[in-house]
Short mmCIF file of C-alpha atoms in Angstrom, two decimals:
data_model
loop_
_atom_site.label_atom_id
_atom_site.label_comp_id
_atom_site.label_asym_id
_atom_site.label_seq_id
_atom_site.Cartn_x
_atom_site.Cartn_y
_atom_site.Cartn_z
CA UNK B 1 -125.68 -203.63 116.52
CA UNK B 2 -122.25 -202.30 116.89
CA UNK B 3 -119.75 -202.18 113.66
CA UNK B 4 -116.49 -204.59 113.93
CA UNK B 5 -114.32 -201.78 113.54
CA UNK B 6 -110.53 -202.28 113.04
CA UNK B 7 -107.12 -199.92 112.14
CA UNK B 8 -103.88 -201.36 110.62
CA UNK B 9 -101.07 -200.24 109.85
CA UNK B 10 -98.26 -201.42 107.32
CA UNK B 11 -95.87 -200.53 104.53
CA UNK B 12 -96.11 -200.49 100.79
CA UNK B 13 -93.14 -202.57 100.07
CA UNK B 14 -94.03 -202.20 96.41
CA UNK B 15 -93.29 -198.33 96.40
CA UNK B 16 -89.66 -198.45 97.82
CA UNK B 17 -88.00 -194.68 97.69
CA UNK B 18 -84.21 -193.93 96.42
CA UNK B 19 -83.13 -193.82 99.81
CA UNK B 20 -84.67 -197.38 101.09
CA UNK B 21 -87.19 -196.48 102.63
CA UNK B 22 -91.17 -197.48 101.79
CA UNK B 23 -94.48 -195.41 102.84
CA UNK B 24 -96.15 -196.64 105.59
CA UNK B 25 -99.93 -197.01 104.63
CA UNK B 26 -103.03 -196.90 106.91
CA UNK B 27 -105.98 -199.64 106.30
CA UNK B 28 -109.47 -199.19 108.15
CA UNK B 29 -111.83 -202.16 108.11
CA UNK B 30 -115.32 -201.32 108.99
CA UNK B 31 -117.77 -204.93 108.82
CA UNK B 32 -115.61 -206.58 106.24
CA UNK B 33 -115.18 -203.32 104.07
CA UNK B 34 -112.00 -201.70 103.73
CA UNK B 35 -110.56 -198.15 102.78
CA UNK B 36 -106.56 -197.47 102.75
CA UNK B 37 -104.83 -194.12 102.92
CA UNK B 38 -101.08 -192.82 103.33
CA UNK B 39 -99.75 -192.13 106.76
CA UNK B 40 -97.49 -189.48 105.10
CA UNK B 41 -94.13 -191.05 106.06
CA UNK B 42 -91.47 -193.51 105.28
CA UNK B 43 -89.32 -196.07 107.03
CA UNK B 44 -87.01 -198.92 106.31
CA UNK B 45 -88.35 -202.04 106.04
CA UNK B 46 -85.97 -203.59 108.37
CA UNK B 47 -86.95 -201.58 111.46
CA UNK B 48 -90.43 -202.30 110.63
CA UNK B 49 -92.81 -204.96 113.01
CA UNK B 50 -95.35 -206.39 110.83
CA UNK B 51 -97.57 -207.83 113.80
CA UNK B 52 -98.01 -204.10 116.37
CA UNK B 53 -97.77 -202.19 113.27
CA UNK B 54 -95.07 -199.91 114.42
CA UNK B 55 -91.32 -199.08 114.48
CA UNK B 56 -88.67 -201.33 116.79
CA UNK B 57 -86.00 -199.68 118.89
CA UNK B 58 -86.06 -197.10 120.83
CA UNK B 59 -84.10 -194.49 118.78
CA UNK B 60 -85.41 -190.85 118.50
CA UNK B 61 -86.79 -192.08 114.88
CA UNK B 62 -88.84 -195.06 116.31
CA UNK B 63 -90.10 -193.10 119.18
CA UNK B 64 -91.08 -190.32 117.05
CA UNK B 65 -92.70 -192.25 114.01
CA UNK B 66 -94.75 -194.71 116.78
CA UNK B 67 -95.96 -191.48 118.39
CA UNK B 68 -97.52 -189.96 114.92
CA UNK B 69 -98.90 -193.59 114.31
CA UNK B 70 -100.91 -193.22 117.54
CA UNK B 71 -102.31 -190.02 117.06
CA UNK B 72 -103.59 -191.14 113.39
CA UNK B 73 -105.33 -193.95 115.36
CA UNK B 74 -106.56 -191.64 118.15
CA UNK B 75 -108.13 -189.45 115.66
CA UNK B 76 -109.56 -192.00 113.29
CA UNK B 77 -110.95 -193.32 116.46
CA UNK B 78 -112.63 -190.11 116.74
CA UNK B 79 -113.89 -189.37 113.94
CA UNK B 80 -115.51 -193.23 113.91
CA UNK B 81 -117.74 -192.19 116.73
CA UNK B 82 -118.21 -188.71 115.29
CA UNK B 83 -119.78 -190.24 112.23
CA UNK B 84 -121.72 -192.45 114.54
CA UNK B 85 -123.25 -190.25 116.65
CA UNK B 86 -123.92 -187.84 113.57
CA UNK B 87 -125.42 -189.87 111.32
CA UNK B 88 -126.24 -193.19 112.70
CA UNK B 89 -124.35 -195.60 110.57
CA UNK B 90 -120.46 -195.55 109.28
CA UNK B 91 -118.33 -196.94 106.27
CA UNK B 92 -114.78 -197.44 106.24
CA UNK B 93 -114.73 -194.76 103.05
CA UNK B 94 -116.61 -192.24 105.55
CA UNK B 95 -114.25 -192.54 108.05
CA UNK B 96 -111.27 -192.04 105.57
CA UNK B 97 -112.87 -189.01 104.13
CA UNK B 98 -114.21 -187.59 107.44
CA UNK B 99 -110.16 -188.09 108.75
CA UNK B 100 -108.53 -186.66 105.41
CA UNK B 101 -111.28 -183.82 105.44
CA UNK B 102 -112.36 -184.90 101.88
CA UNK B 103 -115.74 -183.80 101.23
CA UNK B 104 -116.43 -182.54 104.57
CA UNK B 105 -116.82 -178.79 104.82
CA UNK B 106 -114.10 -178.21 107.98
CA UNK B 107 -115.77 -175.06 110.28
CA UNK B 108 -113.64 -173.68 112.94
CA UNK B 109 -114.17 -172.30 115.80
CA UNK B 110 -113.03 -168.61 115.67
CA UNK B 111 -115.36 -168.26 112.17
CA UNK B 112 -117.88 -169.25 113.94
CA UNK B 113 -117.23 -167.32 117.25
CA UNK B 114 -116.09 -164.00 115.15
CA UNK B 115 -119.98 -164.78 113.36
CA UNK B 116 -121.49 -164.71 116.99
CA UNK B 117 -120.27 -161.31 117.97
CA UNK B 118 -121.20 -159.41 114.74
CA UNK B 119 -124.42 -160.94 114.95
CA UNK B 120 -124.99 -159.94 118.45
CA UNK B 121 -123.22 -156.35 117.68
CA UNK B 122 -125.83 -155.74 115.34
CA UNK B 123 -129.08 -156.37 118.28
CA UNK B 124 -127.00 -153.88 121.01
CA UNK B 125 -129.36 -151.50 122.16
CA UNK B 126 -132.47 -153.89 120.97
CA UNK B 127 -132.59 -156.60 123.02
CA UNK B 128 -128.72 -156.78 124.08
CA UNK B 129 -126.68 -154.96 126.45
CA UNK B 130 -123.36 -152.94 125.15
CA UNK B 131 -121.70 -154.69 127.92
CA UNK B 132 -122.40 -158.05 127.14
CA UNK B 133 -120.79 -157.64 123.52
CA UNK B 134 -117.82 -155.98 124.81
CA UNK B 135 -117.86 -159.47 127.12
CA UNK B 136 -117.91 -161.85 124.26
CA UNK B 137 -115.26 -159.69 122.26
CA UNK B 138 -112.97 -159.80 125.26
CA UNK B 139 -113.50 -163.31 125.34
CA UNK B 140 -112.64 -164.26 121.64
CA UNK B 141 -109.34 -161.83 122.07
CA UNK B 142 -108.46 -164.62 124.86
CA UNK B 143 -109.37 -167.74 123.21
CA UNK B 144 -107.69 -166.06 120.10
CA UNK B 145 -104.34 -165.14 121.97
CA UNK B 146 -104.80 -169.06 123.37
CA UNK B 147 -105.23 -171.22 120.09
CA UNK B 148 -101.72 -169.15 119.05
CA UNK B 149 -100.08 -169.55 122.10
CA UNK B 150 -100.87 -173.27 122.45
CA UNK B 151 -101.16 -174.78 119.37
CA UNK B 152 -99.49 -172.14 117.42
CA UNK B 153 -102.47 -171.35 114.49
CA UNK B 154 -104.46 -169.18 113.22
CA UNK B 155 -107.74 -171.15 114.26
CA UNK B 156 -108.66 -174.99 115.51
CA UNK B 157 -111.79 -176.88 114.06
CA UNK B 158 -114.69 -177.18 115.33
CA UNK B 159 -114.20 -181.54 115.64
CA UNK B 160 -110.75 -180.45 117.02
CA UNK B 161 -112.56 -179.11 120.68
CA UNK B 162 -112.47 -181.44 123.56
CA UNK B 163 -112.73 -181.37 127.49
CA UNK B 164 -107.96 -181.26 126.73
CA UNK B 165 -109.21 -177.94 124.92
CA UNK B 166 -111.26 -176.46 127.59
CA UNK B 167 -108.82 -177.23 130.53
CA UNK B 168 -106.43 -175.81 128.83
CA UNK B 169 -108.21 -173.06 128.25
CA UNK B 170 -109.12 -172.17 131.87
CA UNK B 171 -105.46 -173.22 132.50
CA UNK B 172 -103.99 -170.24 129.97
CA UNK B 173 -106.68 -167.50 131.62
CA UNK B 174 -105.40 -168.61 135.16
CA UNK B 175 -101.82 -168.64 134.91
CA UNK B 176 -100.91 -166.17 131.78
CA UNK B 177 -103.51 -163.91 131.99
CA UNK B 178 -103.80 -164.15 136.01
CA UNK B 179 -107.29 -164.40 135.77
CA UNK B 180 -109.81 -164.62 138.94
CA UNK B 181 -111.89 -167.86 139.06
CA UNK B 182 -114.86 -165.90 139.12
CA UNK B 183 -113.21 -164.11 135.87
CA UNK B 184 -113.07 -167.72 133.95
CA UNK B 185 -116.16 -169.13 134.96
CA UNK B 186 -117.89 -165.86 133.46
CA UNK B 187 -116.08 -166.46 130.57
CA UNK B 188 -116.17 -170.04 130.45
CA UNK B 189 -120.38 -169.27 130.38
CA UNK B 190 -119.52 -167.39 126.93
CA UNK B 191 -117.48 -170.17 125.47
CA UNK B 192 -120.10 -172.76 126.37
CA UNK B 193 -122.46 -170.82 124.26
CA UNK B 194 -120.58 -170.55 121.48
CA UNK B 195 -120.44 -174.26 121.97
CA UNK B 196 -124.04 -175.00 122.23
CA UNK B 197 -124.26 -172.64 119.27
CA UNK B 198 -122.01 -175.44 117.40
CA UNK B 199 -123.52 -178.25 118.33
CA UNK B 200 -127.37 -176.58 118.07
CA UNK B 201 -126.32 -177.04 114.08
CA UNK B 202 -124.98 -179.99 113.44
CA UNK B 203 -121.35 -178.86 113.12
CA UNK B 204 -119.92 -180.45 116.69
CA UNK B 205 -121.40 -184.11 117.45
CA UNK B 206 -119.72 -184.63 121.03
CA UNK B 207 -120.07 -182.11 124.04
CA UNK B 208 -116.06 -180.77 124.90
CA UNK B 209 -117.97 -179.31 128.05
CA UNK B 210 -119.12 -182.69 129.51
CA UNK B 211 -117.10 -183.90 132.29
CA UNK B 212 -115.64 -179.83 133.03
CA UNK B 213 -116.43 -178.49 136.35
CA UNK B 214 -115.97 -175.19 137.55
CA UNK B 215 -118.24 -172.64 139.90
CA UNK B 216 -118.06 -169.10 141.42
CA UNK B 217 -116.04 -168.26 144.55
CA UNK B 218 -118.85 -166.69 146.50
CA UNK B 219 -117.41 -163.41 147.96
CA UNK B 220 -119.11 -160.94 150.81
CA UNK B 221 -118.72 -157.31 148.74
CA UNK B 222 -119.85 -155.91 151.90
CA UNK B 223 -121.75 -152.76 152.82
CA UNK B 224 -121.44 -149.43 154.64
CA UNK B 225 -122.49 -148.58 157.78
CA UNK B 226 -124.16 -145.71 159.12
CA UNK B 227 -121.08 -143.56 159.94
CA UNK B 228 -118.88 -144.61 156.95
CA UNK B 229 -122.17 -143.26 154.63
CA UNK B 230 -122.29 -140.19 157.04
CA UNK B 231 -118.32 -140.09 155.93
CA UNK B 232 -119.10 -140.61 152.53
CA UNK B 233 -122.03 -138.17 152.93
CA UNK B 234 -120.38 -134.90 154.10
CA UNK B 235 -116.83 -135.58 152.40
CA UNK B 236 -115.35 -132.80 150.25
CA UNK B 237 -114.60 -134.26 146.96
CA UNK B 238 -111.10 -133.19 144.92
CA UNK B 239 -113.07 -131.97 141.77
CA UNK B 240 -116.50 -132.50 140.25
CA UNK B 241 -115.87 -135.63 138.66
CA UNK B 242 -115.19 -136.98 141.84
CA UNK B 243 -118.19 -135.53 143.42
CA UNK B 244 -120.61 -136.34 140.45
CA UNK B 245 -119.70 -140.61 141.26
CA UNK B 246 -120.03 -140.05 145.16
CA UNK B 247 -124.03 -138.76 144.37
CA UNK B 248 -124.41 -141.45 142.21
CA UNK B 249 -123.22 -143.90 144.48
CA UNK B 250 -125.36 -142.00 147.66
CA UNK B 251 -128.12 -142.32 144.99
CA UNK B 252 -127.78 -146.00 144.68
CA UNK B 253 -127.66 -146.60 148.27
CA UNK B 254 -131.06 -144.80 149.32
CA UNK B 255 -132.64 -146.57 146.02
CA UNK B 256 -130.63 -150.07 145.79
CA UNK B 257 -130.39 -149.53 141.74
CA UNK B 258 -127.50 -150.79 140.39
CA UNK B 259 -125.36 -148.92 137.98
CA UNK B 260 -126.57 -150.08 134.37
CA UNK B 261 -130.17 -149.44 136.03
CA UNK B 262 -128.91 -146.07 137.16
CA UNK B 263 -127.50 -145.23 133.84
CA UNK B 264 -130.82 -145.76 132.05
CA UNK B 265 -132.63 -143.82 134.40
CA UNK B 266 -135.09 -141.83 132.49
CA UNK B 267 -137.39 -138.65 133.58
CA UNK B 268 -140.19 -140.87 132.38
CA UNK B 269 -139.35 -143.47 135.15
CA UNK B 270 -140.06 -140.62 137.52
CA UNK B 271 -143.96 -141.20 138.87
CA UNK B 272 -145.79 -139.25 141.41
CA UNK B 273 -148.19 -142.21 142.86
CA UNK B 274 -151.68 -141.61 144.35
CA UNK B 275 -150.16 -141.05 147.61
CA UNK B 276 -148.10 -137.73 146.34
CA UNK B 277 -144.73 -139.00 146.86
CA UNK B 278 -142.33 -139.42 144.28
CA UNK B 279 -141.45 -143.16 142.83
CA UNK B 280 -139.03 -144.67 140.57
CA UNK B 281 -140.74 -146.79 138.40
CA UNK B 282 -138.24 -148.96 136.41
CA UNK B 283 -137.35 -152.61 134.52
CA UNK B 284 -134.17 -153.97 135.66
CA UNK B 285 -131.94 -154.76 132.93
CA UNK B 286 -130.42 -158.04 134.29
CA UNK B 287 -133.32 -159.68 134.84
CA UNK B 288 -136.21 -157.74 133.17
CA UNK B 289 -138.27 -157.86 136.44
CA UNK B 290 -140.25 -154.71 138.00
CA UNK B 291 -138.70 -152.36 140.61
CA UNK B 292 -140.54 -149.98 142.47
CA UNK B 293 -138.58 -147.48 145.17
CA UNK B 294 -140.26 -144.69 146.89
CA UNK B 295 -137.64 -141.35 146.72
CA UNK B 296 -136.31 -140.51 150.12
CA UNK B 297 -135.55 -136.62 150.34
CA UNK B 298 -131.35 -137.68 149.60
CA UNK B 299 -131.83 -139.17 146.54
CA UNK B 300 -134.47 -136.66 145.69
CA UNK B 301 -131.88 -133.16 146.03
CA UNK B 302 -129.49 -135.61 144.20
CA UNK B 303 -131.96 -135.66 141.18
CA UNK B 304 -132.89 -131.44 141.31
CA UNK B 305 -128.63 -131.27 141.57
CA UNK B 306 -127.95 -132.76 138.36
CA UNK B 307 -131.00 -130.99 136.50
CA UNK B 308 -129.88 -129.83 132.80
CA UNK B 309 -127.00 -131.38 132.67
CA UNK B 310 -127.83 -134.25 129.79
CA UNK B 311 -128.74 -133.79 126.48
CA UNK B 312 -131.29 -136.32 126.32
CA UNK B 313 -133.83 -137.43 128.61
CA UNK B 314 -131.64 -139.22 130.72
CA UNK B 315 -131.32 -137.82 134.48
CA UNK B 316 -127.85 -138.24 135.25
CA UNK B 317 -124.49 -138.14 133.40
CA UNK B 318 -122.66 -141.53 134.16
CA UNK B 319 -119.09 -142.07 133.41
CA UNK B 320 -118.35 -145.60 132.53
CA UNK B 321 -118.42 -148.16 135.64
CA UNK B 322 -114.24 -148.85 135.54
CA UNK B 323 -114.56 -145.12 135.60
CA UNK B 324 -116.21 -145.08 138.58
CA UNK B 325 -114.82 -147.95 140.44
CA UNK B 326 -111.32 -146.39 140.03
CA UNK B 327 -112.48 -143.47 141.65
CA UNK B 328 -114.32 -144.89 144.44
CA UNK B 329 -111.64 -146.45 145.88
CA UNK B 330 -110.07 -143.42 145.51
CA UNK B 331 -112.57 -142.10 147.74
CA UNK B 332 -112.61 -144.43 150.33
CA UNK B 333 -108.89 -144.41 150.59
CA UNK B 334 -109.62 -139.95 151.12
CA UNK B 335 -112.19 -140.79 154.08
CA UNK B 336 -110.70 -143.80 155.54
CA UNK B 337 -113.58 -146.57 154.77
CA UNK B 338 -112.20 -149.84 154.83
CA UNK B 339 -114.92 -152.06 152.71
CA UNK B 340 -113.47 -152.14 149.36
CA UNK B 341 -115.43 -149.65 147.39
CA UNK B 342 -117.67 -150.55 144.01
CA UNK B 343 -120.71 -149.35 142.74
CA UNK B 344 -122.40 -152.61 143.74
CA UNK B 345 -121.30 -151.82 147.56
CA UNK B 346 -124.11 -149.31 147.59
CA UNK B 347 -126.94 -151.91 146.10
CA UNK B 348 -125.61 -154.00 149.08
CA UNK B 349 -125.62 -150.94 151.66
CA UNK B 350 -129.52 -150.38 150.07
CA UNK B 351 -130.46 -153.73 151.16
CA UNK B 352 -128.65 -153.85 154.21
CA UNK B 353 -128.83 -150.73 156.10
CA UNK B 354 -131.54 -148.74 154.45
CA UNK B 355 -133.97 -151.75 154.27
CA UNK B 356 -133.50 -155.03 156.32
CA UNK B 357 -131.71 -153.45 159.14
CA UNK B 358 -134.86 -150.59 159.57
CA UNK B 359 -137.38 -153.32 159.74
CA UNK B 360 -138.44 -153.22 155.89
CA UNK B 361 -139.98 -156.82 155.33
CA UNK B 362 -137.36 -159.04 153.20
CA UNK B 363 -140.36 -159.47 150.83
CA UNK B 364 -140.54 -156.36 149.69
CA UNK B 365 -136.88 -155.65 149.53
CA UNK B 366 -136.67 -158.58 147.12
CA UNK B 367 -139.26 -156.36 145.12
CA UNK B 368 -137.80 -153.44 145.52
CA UNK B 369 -134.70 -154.33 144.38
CA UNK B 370 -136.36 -156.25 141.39
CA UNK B 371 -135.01 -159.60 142.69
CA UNK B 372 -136.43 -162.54 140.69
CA UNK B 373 -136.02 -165.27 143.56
CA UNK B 374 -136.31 -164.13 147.65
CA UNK B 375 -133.18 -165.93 148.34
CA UNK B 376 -130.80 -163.67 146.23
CA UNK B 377 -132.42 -161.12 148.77
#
């Protein structure tokens, strides 16, 4: 059964101040009990309506003292179904105390994202990627920048998040920080799991996500063709930099690995089979799924090339993957190719023109390229 629940507010006429004016008290009734607090704020008595609770007139004063009076009742409202939903019944006192932050340990939500990243910092290279930290510190430098640009703290509580919040949010990344919508929703992925994180304990009763829609803009990367690879192919790079990301990218394109898979290449993933020829044996790191690709002679001089030149057992030295974007557009700017160039173009090429386009059965692309559902193939 429902609680009658009821907010009031009028003045302590008893209390008057030097200047006239009295303190303007709140009362919250919860099934006949009843639990008073002060609204912080005085008015004259005279400009006071007993029955709506709230200033007359329409002077700056009135307008501005009826507005704070609203947002006390929005909140207590709040925190009433807060306290429902968390622990089944309420009191008038609980409500009070919740609102006033009496007894109620207040957790915000930068401690608690800040928490999240030196947690995960400390599993990078176990079971986490380097990339996916940098991600979620990138992400609390936004919603950081945000809570100071917007509401002009340090920090917001936890009970302060709603779907307001999270519009807002999306709304600062788009328009101050010019942010693609494929940008935000990656990042609005990280922030719902901080979320879930929240409300997985206990600390966040209501869902600020529920009701907030927002998906990727698909987008064609594209893929070379046979002439703008022979281009690619038989270009004279500027310097060895240069020439080091064209292999890798040639490399990717006759194997379909992408680049974190080509920077953890090992010597060990190296296998001769049972039929003699030479196989990459590998895990993908997105997905953890098995990908097999027989070497084709390119890829195979483009392994002897870089021989000796890593410390460990890794077979090629990769610069970082803004590194190499940066220069592959670069390069396709120096032989003319119009398909905007990223490592991920040659994955694409792989599939496309070394694979599907040569008769290779979409099947075993898909495993191949260590795809965990056929229609991502």
């Amino acid at each position: 059964m429902r609680s009658t629940f009821k907010i009031l507010f009028y003045l302590k006429r008893n209390a008057s101040k030097s200047d006239g004016t009295v303190p303007v008290m709140g009362r919250i009734t919860i099934d006949g009990t009843i639990s008073q607090f002060s609204c912080k704020m005085n008015v004259l008595p005279n400009l006071w309506d007993t029955k709506s609770g709230r200033l007359t007139g329409k002077t700056a004063l009135a307008l501005k003292t009826n507005l704070a009076l609203d947002k006390i009742r929005v909140d207590i409202n709040r925190h009433y179904q807060e306290v429902m939903q968390t622990d089944g019944f309420v009191t008038a006192n609980k409500v009070k105390n919740v609102y006033l932050g009496l007894g109620v340990k207040q957790d915000t939500f930068l401690s608690l994202f800040a928490k999240h990243n030196q947690d995960f910092s400390r599993k990078v290279g176990y079971n986490r990627a380097e990339g996916t930290y940098s991600k979620y510190c990138t992400i609390y430098k936004h919603m950081e920048n945000y809570i100071r640009f917007e509401y002009n703290r340090e920090d917001i509580f936890l009970k302060e998040l709603n779907l307001a919040f999270i519009n807002g949010f999306e709304h600062y990344l788009r328009t101050e920080r010019e942010c693609s919508t494929n940008t935000i929703w990656m990042y609005m992925i990280g922030v719902k799991h901080i979320v879930a994180i929240a409300r997985n304990s206990g600390q966040l009763a209501i869902n600020p996500f529920a009701g907030y829609l927002i998906s990727p803009e698909v987008k064609d990367r594209g893929f070379l063709n046979k002439d703008e690879l022979n281009l690619l192919v038989g270009a004279k790079m500027k310097n060895a930099q240069y020439e080091l990301v064209r292999d890798l990218f040639v490399f990717s394109c006759f194997c379909g690995l992408s680049y974190s898979d080509v920077k953890n290449l090992t010597k060990d993933n190296l296998k001769t089979s049972f039929d003699g020829h030479l196989w990459i044996i590998t895990r993908r790191q997105k997905t953890n799924t098995d990908s097999s690709i027989r070497l084709l002679e390119v890829p195979k001089r483009i392994i002897e090339k870089y021989k000796g030149y890593t410390r460990d057992n890794r077979i090629f030295p990769v610069p970082s993957n803004g590194s190499c974007n940066n220069i592959l557009k670069k390069i396709a700017k120096q032989c003319g190719i119009k398909t905007r160039l990223t490592y991920h173009v040659s994955r694409h090429t792989f599939g496309t023109l070394l694979t599907i386009s040569q008769g290779v059965p979409i099947e075993t692309v898909s495993r191949m390229m260590g795809h965990t559902n056929i229609k991502t193939t």
